Every structure is written in structure tokens, then in C-alpha cells.
């Protein structure tokens, strides 16, 4: 495939690659996304998913929030796929500077990546909203209903819900890596969730877009590949 050879050539000559990824990176690990035909947004619930994972819904109906969160968001049995593993290999080889992800599943770290900027947080970090005490994920998965801390406060996941702002420290780090990149690979994201999606415009490096569907950034891509990201990155050699 000519496009794979083109991608290989870009990677071969780059030393500060930054990868920016979304839900499509993890769908091949069995984690459903929110916007594809088979994603969470197309399924029927008592409330729309985008409503359930909002700050106001969490605050007002925490029981319903956790029923959905345990059932549809947490996937403890998910394993890294070829995309996660190849990115970790690129970092280990000194070619990839950072992974910037919109995902909250921790699969990049599970694959071995060390510099992972999680724009939307992680299911693996949880804390008490009252005293701030950190809690393991079992504090949520090991109980039913609303999980609580010893102090009586509600334990919540350290994830960014709708109506909440992204962590400014993580954003600042992401901006730094993007500006210093000599190649930006964007994969598995429709680039519609802002402000995260707007970050890609900060990089002046060649843009490689790997996504099954069209995105708003397609016209400025140096290379556009519409395919599964695991299949594409899995063919790259280092």
C-alpha cells in the first residue's frame, strides 16, 4: 500500500513525533466510542449519554450516573491493541515525544507508553469530592450505588465531564509538545470535541491523519489514511 510506505518514510525521518488520538484508538480493544454508528450515542438509554456524563447530572443524579458509568464506561478487561503497542515502541526507540489522548482508559500506559497526556482524565484515578483522598478504581467497581469515602464524601472518577474545563496543566504540556513536534500523527478521532480538537492547529509539523471517517482537518493533512489505526500502525517498522 503506497500510503503505508509514505507514512513509513515520514516516521523514518522524524525524531519528535507527537501522537494525538481519540476513541477510535481504543475501539479495536473493545471499548465503544460515542459517535460512530455502533457507539454509545446511537444506543437508547433513559437519558442521553451526553447528559449522563455531565457535571450537572453527576451532581443531581449520582446513582444514575454510576449505573451508566460502571456499565458503559469502565472496561477493566480491555487490552492494548496494535496501535497502543506501536506507539509505545516508537517512544522507546526515541522517535515519539508524547501521546496526547482524549481517552480515559489507560491503555497507552498499559502498552508501555510513559509520556501520556490525558486531556479528559482517567478511570484509574478517583478521589473524594469532600476530603480529596485518592481512591483506587475498586472503590467504584466494588460497590453498587454511589461510592463513598470513609469521611462520607462521594468518590468520583478523575475524568472531565461535560460542562467541566480541561486541566490547564495538561493543556499547557500538550501545547508544548505540539509546538516542538516535527511530525504530528492524529488518529482515531473525528476532531469535533473542543477545546481538545483545536490543539492540532498549534503544530506546524506535517500532519498525518488516520481515521475511518472524514474530519475537518482533512484538507490540511500531508497524508490522509482512512482505515483502522491499529491496522495502519501495526504495519510500521522501527
Coordinates of C-alpha atoms in Angstrom, one line a residue:
X1 CA 0.0 0.0 0.0
X2 CA 1.6 3.3 -1.1
X3 CA 0.2 5.3 1.8
X4 CA 1.8 2.9 4.3
X5 CA 5.1 3.4 2.6
X6 CA 4.6 7.2 2.7
X7 CA 3.8 7.0 6.4
X8 CA 6.9 4.9 7.0
X9 CA 9.0 7.5 5.2
X10 CA 7.6 10.3 7.4
X11 CA 8.3 8.3 10.6
X12 CA 11.8 7.2 9.5
X13 CA 13.0 10.9 9.2
X14 CA 11.2 12.2 12.3
X15 CA 12.6 12.4 15.8
X16 CA 10.0 14.4 17.7
X17 CA 6.7 12.7 16.7
X18 CA 3.6 13.6 18.7
X19 CA 0.5 11.4 18.5
X20 CA -2.9 12.8 19.1
X21 CA -5.7 10.2 19.5
X22 CA -9.3 9.7 20.3
X23 CA -11.9 7.0 20.8
X24 CA -11.1 5.2 17.6
X25 CA -7.7 4.1 19.0
X26 CA -9.5 2.1 21.7
X27 CA -12.5 0.7 19.7
X28 CA -10.2 -2.1 18.4
X29 CA -9.7 -3.0 22.1
X30 CA -13.4 -3.4 22.5
X31 CA -14.2 -0.1 24.1
X32 CA -17.2 1.6 22.4
X33 CA -16.9 5.1 21.2
X34 CA -19.6 7.8 21.4
X35 CA -20.2 8.9 17.8
X36 CA -19.9 6.0 15.4
X37 CA -22.9 4.0 14.2
X38 CA -22.2 1.4 16.9
X39 CA -21.2 4.0 19.5
X40 CA -22.9 4.9 22.7
X41 CA -24.7 7.9 21.2
X42 CA -26.7 5.6 18.9
X43 CA -28.0 3.5 21.8
X44 CA -31.1 4.0 23.8
X45 CA -31.0 4.9 27.5
X46 CA -33.3 6.6 30.0
X47 CA -31.2 9.7 29.4
X48 CA -28.9 10.7 26.5
X49 CA -25.3 9.6 27.2
X50 CA -24.0 13.2 26.8
X51 CA -26.5 14.2 29.5
X52 CA -25.5 11.4 31.9
X53 CA -21.8 12.2 31.7
X54 CA -22.3 15.9 32.5
X55 CA -21.3 17.7 35.7
X56 CA -24.9 18.7 36.5
X57 CA -26.2 15.2 36.0
X58 CA -23.5 13.8 38.2
X59 CA -24.3 16.3 40.9
X60 CA -28.1 15.8 40.7
X61 CA -28.5 12.1 39.9
X62 CA -25.3 10.4 41.0
X63 CA -26.9 7.0 41.3
X64 CA -28.0 7.0 37.6
X65 CA -24.6 8.4 36.7
X66 CA -22.7 5.5 38.3
X67 CA -25.1 2.9 36.9
X68 CA -24.2 4.1 33.4
X69 CA -20.5 4.7 34.2
X70 CA -20.0 1.2 35.5
X71 CA -22.0 -0.4 32.7
X72 CA -20.7 1.5 29.7
X73 CA -17.6 3.4 30.5
X74 CA -15.4 1.2 32.6
X75 CA -13.8 -1.7 30.7
X76 CA -11.3 -3.4 33.0
X77 CA -10.8 -6.4 30.7
X78 CA -9.7 -4.2 27.7
X79 CA -6.2 -4.8 26.4
X80 CA -3.8 -2.6 24.4
X81 CA -4.1 -3.2 20.6
X82 CA -1.6 -2.8 17.8
X83 CA -1.8 1.0 17.8
X84 CA -1.1 1.3 21.5
X85 CA 1.8 -1.1 21.3
X86 CA 3.4 0.5 18.2
X87 CA 3.2 4.0 19.8
X88 CA 5.0 2.6 22.9
X89 CA 7.6 1.1 20.7
X90 CA 8.1 4.4 18.9
X91 CA 8.6 6.2 22.2
X92 CA 11.1 3.5 23.4
X93 CA 13.0 4.0 20.2
X94 CA 13.4 7.7 20.9
X95 CA 11.2 8.8 18.0
X96 CA 7.9 9.7 19.7
X97 CA 7.9 12.5 22.2
X98 CA 4.4 12.2 23.7
X99 CA 0.9 10.7 23.3
X100 CA -1.9 13.2 23.7
X101 CA -5.2 11.3 24.2
X102 CA -8.8 12.1 24.6
X103 CA -9.3 8.6 26.0
X104 CA -9.7 7.8 29.7
X105 CA -9.0 4.0 29.6
X106 CA -5.2 4.0 30.4
X107 CA -4.4 1.6 27.6
X108 CA -1.5 3.7 26.4
X109 CA 0.2 3.3 29.7
X110 CA -0.7 -0.4 29.8
X111 CA 1.1 -0.8 26.5
X112 CA 4.2 0.8 27.9
X113 CA 4.0 4.5 26.9
X114 CA 5.5 6.7 29.5
X115 CA 4.7 10.3 28.4
X116 CA 0.9 10.3 28.1
X117 CA -1.1 13.5 28.4
X118 CA -4.7 12.5 29.3
X119 CA -6.9 15.5 28.3
X120 CA -10.0 14.0 29.7
X121 CA -8.6 12.3 32.8
X122 CA -8.5 8.6 33.6
X123 CA -10.9 6.0 35.1
X124 CA -7.9 4.7 37.1
X125 CA -7.7 7.8 39.2
X126 CA -10.5 8.6 41.6
X127 CA -10.9 10.9 44.6
X128 CA -13.3 12.0 47.3
X129 CA -15.0 15.3 46.5
X130 CA -15.1 16.1 50.2
X131 CA -11.7 15.4 51.6
X132 CA -9.7 14.9 48.4
X133 CA -8.4 11.4 49.4
X134 CA -7.4 9.3 46.3
X135 CA -9.1 6.0 45.7
X136 CA -8.4 3.0 43.5
X137 CA -10.9 2.1 40.8
X138 CA -12.2 -0.7 43.1
X139 CA -13.8 1.9 45.2
X140 CA -16.3 2.4 42.4
X141 CA -16.4 -1.1 40.8
X142 CA -16.5 -2.9 44.1
X143 CA -19.7 -1.4 45.3
X144 CA -23.2 -0.6 44.0
X145 CA -24.9 2.7 44.0
X146 CA -23.0 5.9 44.9
X147 CA -19.4 5.1 46.1
X148 CA -18.4 7.0 49.3
X149 CA -15.3 7.7 51.2
X150 CA -14.6 7.0 54.9
X151 CA -15.3 10.6 55.5
X152 CA -18.8 10.3 53.9
X153 CA -18.0 12.2 50.8
X154 CA -18.8 10.9 47.3
X155 CA -15.9 9.3 45.4
X156 CA -15.8 10.4 41.8
X157 CA -13.6 9.5 38.9
X158 CA -10.9 11.9 37.9
X159 CA -12.4 12.4 34.4
X160 CA -13.5 15.6 32.7
X161 CA -17.3 15.6 32.4
X162 CA -19.4 17.7 30.1
X163 CA -19.6 21.3 31.5
X164 CA -16.2 20.9 33.1
X165 CA -12.9 22.5 32.0
X166 CA -9.8 20.7 30.9
X167 CA -6.9 20.7 33.3
X168 CA -4.8 23.7 32.4
X169 CA -1.5 22.0 33.4
X170 CA -2.2 19.1 31.0
X171 CA -3.2 21.5 28.3
X172 CA 0.0 23.5 28.7
X173 CA 2.1 20.4 28.4
X174 CA 0.2 19.3 25.3
X175 CA 0.7 22.7 23.7
X176 CA 4.5 22.5 24.3
X177 CA 4.9 19.1 22.7
X178 CA 2.7 20.1 19.8
X179 CA 4.8 23.2 19.0
X180 CA 8.0 21.2 19.2
X181 CA 6.9 18.3 17.1
X182 CA 8.5 17.5 13.7
X183 CA 5.6 15.2 12.8
X184 CA 2.0 15.1 14.1
X185 CA 0.0 11.9 13.8
X186 CA -3.7 12.3 14.5
X187 CA -5.6 9.0 14.7
X188 CA -9.0 7.6 15.8
X189 CA -10.7 10.9 16.3
X190 CA -13.3 12.9 14.4
X191 CA -11.9 16.1 15.8
X192 CA -15.2 17.5 16.9
X193 CA -14.7 17.7 20.7
X194 CA -13.4 21.1 21.7
X195 CA -11.2 22.5 23.1
X196 CA -9.2 19.3 22.7
X197 CA -9.6 19.0 18.9
X198 CA -8.4 22.6 18.5
X199 CA -5.0 21.7 19.8
X200 CA -3.9 20.1 16.5
X201 CA -3.8 23.5 14.8
X202 CA -0.9 24.5 17.2
X203 CA 1.6 22.3 15.4
X204 CA 3.3 23.5 12.2
X205 CA 4.7 20.0 11.6
X206 CA 3.5 17.8 8.8
X207 CA 0.1 16.3 9.7
X208 CA -0.7 12.6 9.2
X209 CA -4.4 11.8 9.6
X210 CA -5.5 8.2 10.2
X211 CA -9.3 7.9 10.7
X212 CA -12.0 5.8 9.3
X213 CA -14.2 8.8 8.6
X214 CA -13.6 12.3 7.3
X215 CA -12.5 15.1 9.7
X216 CA -12.5 18.9 9.5
X217 CA -8.7 18.8 9.2
X218 CA -8.5 16.5 6.1
X219 CA -7.7 19.3 3.7
X220 CA -4.5 20.3 5.5
X221 CA -3.2 16.8 6.0
X222 CA 0.1 15.9 4.4
X223 CA -1.1 12.3 4.3
X224 CA -4.6 11.0 4.8
X225 CA -5.4 7.4 5.5
X226 CA -9.0 6.3 6.1
X227 CA -8.5 2.9 7.8
X228 CA -8.4 1.3 11.2
X229 CA -5.5 2.9 13.1
X230 CA -4.3 -0.5 14.6
X231 CA -4.1 -2.0 11.1
X232 CA -2.1 1.0 9.8
X233 CA 0.4 1.5 12.7
X234 CA 0.8 -2.3 13.0
X235 CA 2.5 -2.3 9.6
X236 CA 5.1 0.3 10.6
X237 CA 8.6 -1.0 11.3
X238 CA 11.1 0.7 13.6

